[in-house]
mmCIF file of C-alpha atoms and ligand atoms in Angstrom:
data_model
loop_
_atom_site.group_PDB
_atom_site.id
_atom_site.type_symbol
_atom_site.label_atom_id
_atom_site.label_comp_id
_atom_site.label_asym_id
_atom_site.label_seq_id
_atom_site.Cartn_x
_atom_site.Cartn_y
_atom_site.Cartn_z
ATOM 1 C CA UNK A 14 -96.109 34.351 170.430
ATOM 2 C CA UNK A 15 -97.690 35.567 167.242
ATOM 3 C CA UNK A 16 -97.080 34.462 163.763
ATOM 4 C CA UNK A 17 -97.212 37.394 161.202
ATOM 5 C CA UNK A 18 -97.827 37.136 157.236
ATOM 6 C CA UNK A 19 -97.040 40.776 156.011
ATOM 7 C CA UNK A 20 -98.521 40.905 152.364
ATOM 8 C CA UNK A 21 -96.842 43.401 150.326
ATOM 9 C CA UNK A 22 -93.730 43.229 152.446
ATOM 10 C CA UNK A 23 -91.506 45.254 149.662
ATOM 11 C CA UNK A 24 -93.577 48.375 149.378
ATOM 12 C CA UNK A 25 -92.680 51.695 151.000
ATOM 13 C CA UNK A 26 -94.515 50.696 154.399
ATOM 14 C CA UNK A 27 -94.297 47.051 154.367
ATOM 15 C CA UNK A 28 -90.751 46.933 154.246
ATOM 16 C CA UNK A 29 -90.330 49.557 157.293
ATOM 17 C CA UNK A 30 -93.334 47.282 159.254
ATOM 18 C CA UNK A 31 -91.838 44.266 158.392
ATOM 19 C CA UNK A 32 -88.013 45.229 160.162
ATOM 20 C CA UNK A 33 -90.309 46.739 163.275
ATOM 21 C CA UNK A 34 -92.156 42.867 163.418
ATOM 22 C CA UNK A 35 -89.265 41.342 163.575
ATOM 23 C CA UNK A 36 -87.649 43.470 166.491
ATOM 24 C CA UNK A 37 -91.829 42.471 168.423
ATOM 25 C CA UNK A 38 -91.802 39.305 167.410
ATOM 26 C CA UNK A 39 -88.447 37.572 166.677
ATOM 27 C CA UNK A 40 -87.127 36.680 163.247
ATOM 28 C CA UNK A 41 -88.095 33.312 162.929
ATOM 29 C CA UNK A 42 -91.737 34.622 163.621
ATOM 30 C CA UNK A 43 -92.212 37.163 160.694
ATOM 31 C CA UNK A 44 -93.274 35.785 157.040
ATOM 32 C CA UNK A 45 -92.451 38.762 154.971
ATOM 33 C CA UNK A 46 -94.326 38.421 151.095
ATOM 34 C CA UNK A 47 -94.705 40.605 147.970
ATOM 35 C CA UNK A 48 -94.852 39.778 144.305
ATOM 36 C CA UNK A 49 -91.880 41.301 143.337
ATOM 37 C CA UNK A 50 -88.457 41.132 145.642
ATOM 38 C CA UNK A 51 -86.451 44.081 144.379
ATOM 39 C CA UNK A 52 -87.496 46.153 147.881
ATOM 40 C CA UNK A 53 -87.029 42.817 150.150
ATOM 41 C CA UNK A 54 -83.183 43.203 150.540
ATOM 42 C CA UNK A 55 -84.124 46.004 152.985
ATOM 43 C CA UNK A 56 -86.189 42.829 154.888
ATOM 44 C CA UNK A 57 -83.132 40.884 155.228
ATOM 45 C CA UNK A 58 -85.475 37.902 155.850
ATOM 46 C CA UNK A 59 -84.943 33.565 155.859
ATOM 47 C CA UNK A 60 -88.521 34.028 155.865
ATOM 48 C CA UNK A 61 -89.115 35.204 152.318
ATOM 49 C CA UNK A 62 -92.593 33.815 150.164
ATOM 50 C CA UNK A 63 -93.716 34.916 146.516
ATOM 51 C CA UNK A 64 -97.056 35.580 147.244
ATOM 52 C CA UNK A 65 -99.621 36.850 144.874
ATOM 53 C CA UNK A 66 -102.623 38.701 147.258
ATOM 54 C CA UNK A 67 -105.162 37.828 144.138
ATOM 55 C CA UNK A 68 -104.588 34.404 144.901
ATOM 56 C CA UNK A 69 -107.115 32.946 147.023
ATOM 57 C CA UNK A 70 -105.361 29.633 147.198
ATOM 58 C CA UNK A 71 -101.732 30.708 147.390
ATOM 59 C CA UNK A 72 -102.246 33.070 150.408
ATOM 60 C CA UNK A 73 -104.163 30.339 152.433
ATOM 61 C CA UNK A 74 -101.349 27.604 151.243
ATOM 62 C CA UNK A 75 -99.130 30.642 152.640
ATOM 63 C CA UNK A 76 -101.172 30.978 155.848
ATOM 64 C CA UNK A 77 -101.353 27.145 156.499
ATOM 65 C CA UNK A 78 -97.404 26.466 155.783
ATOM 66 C CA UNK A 79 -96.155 29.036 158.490
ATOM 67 C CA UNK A 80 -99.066 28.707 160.937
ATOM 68 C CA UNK A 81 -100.265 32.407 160.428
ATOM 69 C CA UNK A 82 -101.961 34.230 162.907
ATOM 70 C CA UNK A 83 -102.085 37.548 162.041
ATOM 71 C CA UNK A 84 -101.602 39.149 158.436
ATOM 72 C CA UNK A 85 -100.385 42.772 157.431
ATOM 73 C CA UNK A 86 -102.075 43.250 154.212
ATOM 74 C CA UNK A 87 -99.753 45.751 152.865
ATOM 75 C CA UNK A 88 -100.335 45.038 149.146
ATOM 76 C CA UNK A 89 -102.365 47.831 147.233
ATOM 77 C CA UNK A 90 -102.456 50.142 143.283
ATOM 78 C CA UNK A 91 -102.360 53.504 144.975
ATOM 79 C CA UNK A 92 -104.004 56.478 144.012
ATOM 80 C CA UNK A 93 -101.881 58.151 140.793
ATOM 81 C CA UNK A 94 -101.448 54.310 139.193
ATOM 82 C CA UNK A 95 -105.005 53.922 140.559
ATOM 83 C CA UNK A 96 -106.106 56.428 138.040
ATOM 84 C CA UNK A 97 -104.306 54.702 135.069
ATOM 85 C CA UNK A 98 -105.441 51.350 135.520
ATOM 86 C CA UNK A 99 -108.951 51.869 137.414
ATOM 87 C CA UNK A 100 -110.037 47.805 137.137
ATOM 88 C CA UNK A 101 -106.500 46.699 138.294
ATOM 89 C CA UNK A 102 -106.907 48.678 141.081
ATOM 90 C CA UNK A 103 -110.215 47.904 142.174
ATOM 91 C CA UNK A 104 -109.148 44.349 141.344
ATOM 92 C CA UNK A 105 -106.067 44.396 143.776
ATOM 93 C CA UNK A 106 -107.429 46.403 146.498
ATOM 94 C CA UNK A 107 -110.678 44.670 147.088
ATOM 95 C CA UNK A 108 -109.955 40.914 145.785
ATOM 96 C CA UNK A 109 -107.078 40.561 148.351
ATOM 97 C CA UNK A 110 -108.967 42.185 151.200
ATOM 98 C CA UNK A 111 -111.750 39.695 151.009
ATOM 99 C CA UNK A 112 -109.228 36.762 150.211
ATOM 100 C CA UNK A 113 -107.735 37.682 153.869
ATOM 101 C CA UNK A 114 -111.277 38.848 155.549
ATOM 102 C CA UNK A 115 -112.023 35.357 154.322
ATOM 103 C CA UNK A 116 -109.530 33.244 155.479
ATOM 104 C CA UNK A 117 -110.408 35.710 159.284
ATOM 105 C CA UNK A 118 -113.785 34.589 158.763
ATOM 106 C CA UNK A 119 -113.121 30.814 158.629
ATOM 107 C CA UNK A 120 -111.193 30.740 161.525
ATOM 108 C CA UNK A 121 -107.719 30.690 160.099
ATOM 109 C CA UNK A 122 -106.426 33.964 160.677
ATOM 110 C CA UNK A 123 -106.817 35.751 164.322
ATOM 111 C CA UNK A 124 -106.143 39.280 163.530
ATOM 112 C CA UNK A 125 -106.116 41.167 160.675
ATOM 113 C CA UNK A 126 -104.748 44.993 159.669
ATOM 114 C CA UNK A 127 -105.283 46.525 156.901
ATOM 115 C CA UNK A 128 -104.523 49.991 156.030
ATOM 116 C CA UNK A 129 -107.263 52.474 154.081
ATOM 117 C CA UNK A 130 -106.386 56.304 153.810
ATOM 118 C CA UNK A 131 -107.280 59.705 153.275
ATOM 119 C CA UNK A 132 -108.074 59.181 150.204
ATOM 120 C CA UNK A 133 -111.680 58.234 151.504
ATOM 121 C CA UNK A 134 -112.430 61.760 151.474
ATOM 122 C CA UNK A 135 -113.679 63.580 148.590
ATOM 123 C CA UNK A 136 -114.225 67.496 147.858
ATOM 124 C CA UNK A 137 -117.594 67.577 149.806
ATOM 125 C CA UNK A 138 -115.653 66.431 152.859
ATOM 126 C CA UNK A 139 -115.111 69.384 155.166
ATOM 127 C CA UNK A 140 -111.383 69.796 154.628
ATOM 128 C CA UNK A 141 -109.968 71.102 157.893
ATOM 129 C CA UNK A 142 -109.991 68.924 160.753
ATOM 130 C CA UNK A 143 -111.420 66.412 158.800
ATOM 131 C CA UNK A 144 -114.074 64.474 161.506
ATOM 132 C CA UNK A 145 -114.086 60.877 161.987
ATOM 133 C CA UNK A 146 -117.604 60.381 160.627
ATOM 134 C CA UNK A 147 -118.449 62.734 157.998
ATOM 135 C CA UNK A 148 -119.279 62.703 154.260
ATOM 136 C CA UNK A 149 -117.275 60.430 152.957
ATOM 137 C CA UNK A 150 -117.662 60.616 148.331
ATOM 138 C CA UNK A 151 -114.642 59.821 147.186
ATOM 139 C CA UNK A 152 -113.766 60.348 143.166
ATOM 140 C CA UNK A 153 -110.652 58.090 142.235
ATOM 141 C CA UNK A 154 -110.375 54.894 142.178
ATOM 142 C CA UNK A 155 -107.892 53.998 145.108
ATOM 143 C CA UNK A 156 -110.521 56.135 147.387
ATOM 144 C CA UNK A 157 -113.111 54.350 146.416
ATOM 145 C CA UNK A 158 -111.908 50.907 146.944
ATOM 146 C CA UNK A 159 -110.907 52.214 150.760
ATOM 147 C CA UNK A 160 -113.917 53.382 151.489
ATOM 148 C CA UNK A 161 -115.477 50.107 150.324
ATOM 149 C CA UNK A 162 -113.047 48.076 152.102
ATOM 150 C CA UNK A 163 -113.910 49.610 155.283
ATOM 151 C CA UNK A 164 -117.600 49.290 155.145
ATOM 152 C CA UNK A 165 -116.625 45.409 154.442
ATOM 153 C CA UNK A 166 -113.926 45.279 157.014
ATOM 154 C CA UNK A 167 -116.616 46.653 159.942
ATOM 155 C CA UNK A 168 -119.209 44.406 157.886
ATOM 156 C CA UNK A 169 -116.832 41.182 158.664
ATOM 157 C CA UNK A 170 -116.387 42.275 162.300
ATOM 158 C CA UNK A 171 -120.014 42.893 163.728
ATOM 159 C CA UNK A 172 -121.314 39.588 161.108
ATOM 160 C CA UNK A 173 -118.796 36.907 161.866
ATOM 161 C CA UNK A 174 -115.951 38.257 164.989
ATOM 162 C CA UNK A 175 -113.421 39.168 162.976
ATOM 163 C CA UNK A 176 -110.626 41.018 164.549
ATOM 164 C CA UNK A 177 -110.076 44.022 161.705
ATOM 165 C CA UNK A 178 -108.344 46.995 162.291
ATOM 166 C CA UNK A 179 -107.699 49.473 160.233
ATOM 167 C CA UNK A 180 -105.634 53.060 160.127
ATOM 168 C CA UNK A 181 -106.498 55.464 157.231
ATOM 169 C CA UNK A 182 -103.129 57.341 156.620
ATOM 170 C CA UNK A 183 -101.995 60.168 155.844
ATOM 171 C CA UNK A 184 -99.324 61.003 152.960
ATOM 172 C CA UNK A 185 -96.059 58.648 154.465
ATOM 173 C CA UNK A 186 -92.637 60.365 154.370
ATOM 174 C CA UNK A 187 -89.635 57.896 154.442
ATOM 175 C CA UNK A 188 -86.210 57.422 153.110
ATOM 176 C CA UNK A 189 -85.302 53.656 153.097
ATOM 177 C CA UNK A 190 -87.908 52.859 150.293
ATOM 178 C CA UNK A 191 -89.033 55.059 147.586
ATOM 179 C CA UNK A 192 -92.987 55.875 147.602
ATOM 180 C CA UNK A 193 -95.056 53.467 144.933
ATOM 181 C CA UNK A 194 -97.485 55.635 142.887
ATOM 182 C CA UNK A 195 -99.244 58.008 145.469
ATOM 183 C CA UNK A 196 -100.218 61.831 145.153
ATOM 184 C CA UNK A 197 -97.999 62.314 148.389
ATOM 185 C CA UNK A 198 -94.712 60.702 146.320
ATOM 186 C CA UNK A 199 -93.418 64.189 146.165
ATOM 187 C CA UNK A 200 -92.747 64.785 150.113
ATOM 188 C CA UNK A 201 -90.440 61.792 149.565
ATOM 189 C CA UNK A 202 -88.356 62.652 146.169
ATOM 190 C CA UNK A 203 -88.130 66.224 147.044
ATOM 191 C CA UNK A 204 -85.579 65.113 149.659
ATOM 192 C CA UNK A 205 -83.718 62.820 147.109
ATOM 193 C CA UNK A 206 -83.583 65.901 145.050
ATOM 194 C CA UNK A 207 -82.553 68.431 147.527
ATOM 195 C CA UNK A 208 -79.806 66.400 147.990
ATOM 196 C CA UNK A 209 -78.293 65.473 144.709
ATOM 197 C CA UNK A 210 -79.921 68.264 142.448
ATOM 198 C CA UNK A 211 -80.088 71.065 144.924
ATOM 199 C CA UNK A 212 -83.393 71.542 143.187
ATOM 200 C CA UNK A 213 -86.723 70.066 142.525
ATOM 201 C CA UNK A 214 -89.960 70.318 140.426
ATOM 202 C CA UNK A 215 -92.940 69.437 141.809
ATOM 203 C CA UNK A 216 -96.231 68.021 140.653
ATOM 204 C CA UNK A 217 -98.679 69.856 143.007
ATOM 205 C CA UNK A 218 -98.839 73.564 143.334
ATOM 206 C CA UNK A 219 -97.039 75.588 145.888
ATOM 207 C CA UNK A 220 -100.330 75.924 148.266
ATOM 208 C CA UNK A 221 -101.363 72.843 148.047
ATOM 209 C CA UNK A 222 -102.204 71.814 151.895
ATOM 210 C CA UNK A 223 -102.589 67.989 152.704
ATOM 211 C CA UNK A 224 -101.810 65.823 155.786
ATOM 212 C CA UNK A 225 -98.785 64.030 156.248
ATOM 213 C CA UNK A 226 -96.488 61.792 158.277
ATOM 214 C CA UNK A 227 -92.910 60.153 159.018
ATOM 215 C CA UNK A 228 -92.531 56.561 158.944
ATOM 216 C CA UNK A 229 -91.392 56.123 162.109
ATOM 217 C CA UNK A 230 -95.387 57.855 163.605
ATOM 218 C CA UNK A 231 -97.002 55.591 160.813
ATOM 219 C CA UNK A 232 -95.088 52.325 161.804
ATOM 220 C CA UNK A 233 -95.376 53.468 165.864
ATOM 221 C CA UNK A 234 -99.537 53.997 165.224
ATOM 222 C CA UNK A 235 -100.045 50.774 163.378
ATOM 223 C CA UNK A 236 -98.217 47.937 166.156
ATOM 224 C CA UNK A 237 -100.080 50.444 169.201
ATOM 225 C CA UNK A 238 -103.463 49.512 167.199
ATOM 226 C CA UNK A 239 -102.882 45.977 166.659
ATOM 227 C CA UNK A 240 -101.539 45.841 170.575
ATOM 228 C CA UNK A 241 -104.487 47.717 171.987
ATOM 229 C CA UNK A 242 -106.435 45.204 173.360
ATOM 230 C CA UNK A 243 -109.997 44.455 171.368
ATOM 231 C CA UNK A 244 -112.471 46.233 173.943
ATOM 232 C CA UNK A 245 -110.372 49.519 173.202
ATOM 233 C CA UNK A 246 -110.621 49.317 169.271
ATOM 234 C CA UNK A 247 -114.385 51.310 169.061
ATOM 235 C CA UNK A 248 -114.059 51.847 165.090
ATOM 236 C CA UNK A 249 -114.267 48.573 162.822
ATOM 237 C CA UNK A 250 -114.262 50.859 160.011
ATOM 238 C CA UNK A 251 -110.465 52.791 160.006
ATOM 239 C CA UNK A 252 -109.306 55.246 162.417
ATOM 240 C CA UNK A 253 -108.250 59.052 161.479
ATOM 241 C CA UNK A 254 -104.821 59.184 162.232
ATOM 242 C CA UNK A 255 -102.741 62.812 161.710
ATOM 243 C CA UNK A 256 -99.362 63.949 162.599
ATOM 244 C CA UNK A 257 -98.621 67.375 160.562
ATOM 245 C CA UNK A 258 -100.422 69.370 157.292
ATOM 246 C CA UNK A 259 -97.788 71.205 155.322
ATOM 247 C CA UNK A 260 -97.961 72.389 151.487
ATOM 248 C CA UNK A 261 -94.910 71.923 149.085
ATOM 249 C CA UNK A 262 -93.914 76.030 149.671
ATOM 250 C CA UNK A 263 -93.883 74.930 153.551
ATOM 251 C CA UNK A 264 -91.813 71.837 152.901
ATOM 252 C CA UNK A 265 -89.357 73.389 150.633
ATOM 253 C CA UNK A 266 -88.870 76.051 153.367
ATOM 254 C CA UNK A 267 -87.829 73.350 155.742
ATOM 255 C CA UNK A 268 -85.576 72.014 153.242
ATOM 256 C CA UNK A 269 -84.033 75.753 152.497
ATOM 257 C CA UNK A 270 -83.217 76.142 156.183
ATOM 258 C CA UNK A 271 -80.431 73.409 156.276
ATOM 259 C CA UNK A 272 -79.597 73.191 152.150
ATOM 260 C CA UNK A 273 -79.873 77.594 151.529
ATOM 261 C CA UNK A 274 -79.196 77.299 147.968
ATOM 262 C CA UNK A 275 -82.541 74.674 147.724
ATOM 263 C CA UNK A 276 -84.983 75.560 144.822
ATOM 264 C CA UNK A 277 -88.087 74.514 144.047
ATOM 265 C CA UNK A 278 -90.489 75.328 140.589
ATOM 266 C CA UNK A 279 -94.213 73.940 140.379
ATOM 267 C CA UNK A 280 -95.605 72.216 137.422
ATOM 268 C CA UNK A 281 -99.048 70.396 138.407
ATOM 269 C CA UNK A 282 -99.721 67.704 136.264
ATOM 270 C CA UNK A 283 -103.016 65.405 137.298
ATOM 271 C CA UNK A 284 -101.905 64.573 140.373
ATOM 272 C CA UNK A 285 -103.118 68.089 141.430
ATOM 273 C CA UNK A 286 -106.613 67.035 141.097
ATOM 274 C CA UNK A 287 -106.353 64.186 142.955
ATOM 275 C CA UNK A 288 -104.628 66.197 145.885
ATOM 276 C CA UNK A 289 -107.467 68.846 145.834
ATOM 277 C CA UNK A 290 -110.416 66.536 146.851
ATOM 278 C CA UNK A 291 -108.271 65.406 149.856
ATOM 279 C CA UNK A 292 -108.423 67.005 153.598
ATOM 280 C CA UNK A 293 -105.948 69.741 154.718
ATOM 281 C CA UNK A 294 -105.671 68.305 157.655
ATOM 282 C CA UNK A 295 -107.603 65.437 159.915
ATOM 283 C CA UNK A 296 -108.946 65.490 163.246
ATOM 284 C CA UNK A 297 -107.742 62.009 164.677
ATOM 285 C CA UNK A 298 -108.993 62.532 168.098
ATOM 286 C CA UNK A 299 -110.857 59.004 168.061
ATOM 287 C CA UNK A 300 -107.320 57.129 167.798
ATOM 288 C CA UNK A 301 -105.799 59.555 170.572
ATOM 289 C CA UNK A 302 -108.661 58.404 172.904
ATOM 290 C CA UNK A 303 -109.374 55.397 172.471
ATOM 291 C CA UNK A 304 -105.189 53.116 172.449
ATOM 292 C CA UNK A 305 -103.537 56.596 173.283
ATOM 293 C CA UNK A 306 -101.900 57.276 169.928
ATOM 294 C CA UNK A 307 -99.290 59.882 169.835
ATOM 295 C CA UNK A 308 -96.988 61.458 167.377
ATOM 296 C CA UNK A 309 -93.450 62.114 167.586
ATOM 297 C CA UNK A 310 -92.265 64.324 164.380
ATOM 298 C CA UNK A 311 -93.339 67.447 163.555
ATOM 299 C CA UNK A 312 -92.329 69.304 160.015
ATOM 300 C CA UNK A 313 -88.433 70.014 161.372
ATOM 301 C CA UNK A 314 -88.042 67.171 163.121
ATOM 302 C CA UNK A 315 -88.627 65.172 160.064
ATOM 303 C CA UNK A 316 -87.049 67.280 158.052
ATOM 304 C CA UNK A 317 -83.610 66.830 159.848
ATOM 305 C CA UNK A 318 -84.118 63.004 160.209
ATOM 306 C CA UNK A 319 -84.870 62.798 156.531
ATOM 307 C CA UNK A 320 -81.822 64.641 155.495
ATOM 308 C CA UNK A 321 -79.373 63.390 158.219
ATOM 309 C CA UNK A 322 -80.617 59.392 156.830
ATOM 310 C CA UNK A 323 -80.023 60.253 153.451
ATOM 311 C CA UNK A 324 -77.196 62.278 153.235
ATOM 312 C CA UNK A 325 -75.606 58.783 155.015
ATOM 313 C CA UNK A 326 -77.269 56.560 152.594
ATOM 314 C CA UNK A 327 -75.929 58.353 149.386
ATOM 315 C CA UNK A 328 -72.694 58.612 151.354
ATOM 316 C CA UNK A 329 -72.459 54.771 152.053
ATOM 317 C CA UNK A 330 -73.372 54.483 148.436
ATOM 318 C CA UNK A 331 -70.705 56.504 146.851
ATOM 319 C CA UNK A 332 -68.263 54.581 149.132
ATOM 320 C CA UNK A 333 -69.399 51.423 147.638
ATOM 321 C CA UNK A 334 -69.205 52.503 143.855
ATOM 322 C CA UNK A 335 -65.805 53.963 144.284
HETATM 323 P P1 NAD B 3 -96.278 50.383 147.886
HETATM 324 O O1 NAD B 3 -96.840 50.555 146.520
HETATM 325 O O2 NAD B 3 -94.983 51.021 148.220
HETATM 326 O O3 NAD B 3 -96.132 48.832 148.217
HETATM 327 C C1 NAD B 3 -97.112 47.892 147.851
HETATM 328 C C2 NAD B 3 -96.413 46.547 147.724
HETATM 329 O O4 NAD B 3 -97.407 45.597 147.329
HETATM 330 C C3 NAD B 3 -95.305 46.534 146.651
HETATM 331 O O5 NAD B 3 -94.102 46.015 147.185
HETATM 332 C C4 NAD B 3 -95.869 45.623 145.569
HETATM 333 O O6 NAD B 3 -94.869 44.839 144.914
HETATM 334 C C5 NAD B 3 -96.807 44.740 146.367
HETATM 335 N N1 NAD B 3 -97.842 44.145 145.526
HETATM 336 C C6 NAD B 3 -98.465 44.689 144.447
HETATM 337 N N2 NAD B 3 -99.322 43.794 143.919
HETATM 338 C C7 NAD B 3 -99.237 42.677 144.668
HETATM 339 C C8 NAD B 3 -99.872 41.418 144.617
HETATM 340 N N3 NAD B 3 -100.768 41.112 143.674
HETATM 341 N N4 NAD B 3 -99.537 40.486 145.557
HETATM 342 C C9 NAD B 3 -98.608 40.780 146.513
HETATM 343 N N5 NAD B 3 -97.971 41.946 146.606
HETATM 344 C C10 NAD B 3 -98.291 42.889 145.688
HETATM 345 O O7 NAD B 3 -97.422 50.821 148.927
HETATM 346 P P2 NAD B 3 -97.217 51.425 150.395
HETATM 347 O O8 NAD B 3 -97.023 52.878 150.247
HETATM 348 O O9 NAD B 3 -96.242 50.618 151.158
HETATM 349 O O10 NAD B 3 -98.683 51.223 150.966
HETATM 350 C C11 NAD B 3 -99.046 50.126 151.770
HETATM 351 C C12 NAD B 3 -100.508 50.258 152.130
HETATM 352 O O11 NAD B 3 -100.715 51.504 152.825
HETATM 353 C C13 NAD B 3 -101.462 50.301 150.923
HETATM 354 O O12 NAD B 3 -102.666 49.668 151.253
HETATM 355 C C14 NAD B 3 -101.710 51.770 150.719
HETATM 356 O O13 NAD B 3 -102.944 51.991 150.097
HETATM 357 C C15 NAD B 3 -101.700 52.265 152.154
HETATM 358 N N6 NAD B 3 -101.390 53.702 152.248
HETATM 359 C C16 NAD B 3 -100.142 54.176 151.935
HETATM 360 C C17 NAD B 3 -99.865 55.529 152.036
HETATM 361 C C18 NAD B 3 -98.496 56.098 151.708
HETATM 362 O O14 NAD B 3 -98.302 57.324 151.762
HETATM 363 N N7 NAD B 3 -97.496 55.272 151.403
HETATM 364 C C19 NAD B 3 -100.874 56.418 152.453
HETATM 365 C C20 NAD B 3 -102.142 55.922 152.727
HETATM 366 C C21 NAD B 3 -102.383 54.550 152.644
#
């Protein structure tokens, strides 16, 4: 039986990963961590650490206490805080990789995942269909410290045997923990909006195309990779991985069809830029051959799910306040 370390546990995908652990694993077997605990209710866990990924020492003490095997290193500056604090992020994003690739490379760890994005792409990437190796020149921050980390990730793996894998995702659309700091955050809070404002502005333009995903595809794609067996996982680097491409016009549509009196205006602020050096949409063919990745939502399906979840959540809430 595995013993997991998910770093980052709190965020918007570590806290989803961490409940789907515990169903593979068991409870006792799933060390959830983060720096901050205000997202680790949703964990529920006995298993709690404070755990600063910048610390070399703390993580290994971490490893070592709990008999780690494999570590989720979920903690990251995405891209829009990326841009506002450029050294923090390249501080975060690569000092805590190698701290992990490390602790892989002396023997302490057995597998590792950590997740890059398609943020590696910059505007002289073709942008439909977006091939597994192609130009790859990212300009922010956050896609430049991916694309570094998985040149060193398939660097630590053909040098020294470590067992790295590595998904680059798309946008993630979820609704039991708010987005932290992407250029995708608006798929998320347009929902929350729908629902309690009946309208929304949004910080990208109306025809703004860019691949995207629902939680339950990202969480399913990242346990099939770490469960494919090692002879199966060709790419050290990161695999594409796609579900559906929709712009904000498209998503508000969906939105319109079950909430009719839905509006949404557009006010791009710099978040626009960002989103226009990304891919449209990904060609993740690579992943679908080689562990037989699959996705389950498409743009309705999520859309329902989304609403369905939420409208329950803000009900439950309401119940509780009253
Ligand atoms: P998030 O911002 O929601 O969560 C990150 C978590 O890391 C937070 O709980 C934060 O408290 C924690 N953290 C920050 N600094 C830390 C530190 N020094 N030590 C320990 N924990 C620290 O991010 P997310 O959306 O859950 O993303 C998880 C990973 O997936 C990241 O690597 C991100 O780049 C990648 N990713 C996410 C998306 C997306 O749409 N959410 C898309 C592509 C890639």
């Amino acid at each position: 039986m595995s013993k997991v370390l998910i770093i980052g546990a709190g965020g918007q995908i570590g806290s989803e990963l961490t409940q789907k652990l515990r169903e593979i694993h068991g409870n006792n077997n799933v060390v959830a961590s983060d720096i901050r605990f205000s997202n680790l209710d949703t964990v529920n866990s006995e298993l709690i650490e404070n755990l600063d990924a910048k610390n070399f020492d703390a993580v290994k003490t971490c490893v070592e206490k709990h008999n780690i095997d494999t570590v989720y290193l979920m903690a990251a500056m995405l891209s829009a805080t990326g841009e506002k604090h450029p050294m923090m992020a390249w501080d975060l994003n690569m000092n805590s990789l190698f701290h992990v690739l490390n602790l892989a490379k002396e023997g302490l760890i057995k597998k590792v995942f950590w997740p890059s994005s398609i943020a590696v792409f910059g505007p002289t990437t073709p942008s439909i269909q977006t091939p597994q190796h192609t130009t790859m020149e990212p300009t922010t921050v956050y896609g430049i410290t991916k694309q570094v980390g998985e040149r060193w990730c398939e660097y630590y793996h053909k040098q020294y045997g470590v067992d790295v894998r590595s998904l680059r995702y798309p946008g993630i659309v979820s609704w039991k923990t708010m987005p932290g700091g992407g250029t995708t955050d608006y798929a998320v809070e347009i929902y929350h909006k729908a629902l309690i404002d009946k309208s929304y502005e949004c910080f990208l333009s109306a025809n703004t195309e860019l691949p995207m995903m629902f939680m339950d595809d990202a969480i399913n794609a990242t346990t099939k990779l770490m469960q494919a067996p090692s002879e199966n996982i060709k790419i050290r680097s990161s695999y594409n991985l796609a579900a559906i491409s929709f712009t904000p016009k498209e998503l508000a549509a969906s939105i319109a069809a079950h909430i009719p009196e839905f509006e949404i205006k557009y006010n791009p602020d710099f978040r626009q830029k960002i989103a226009d050096s990304w891919p449209k949409s990904i060609d993740d063919s690579s992943a679908r051959r080689d562990w037989n990745w699959t996705h389950n939502y498409d743009l309705e399906a999520m859309t329902s799910e989304m609403l369905k979840q939420l409208r329950s959540k803000y009900d439950s809430e309401a119940k509780v306040s009253t």
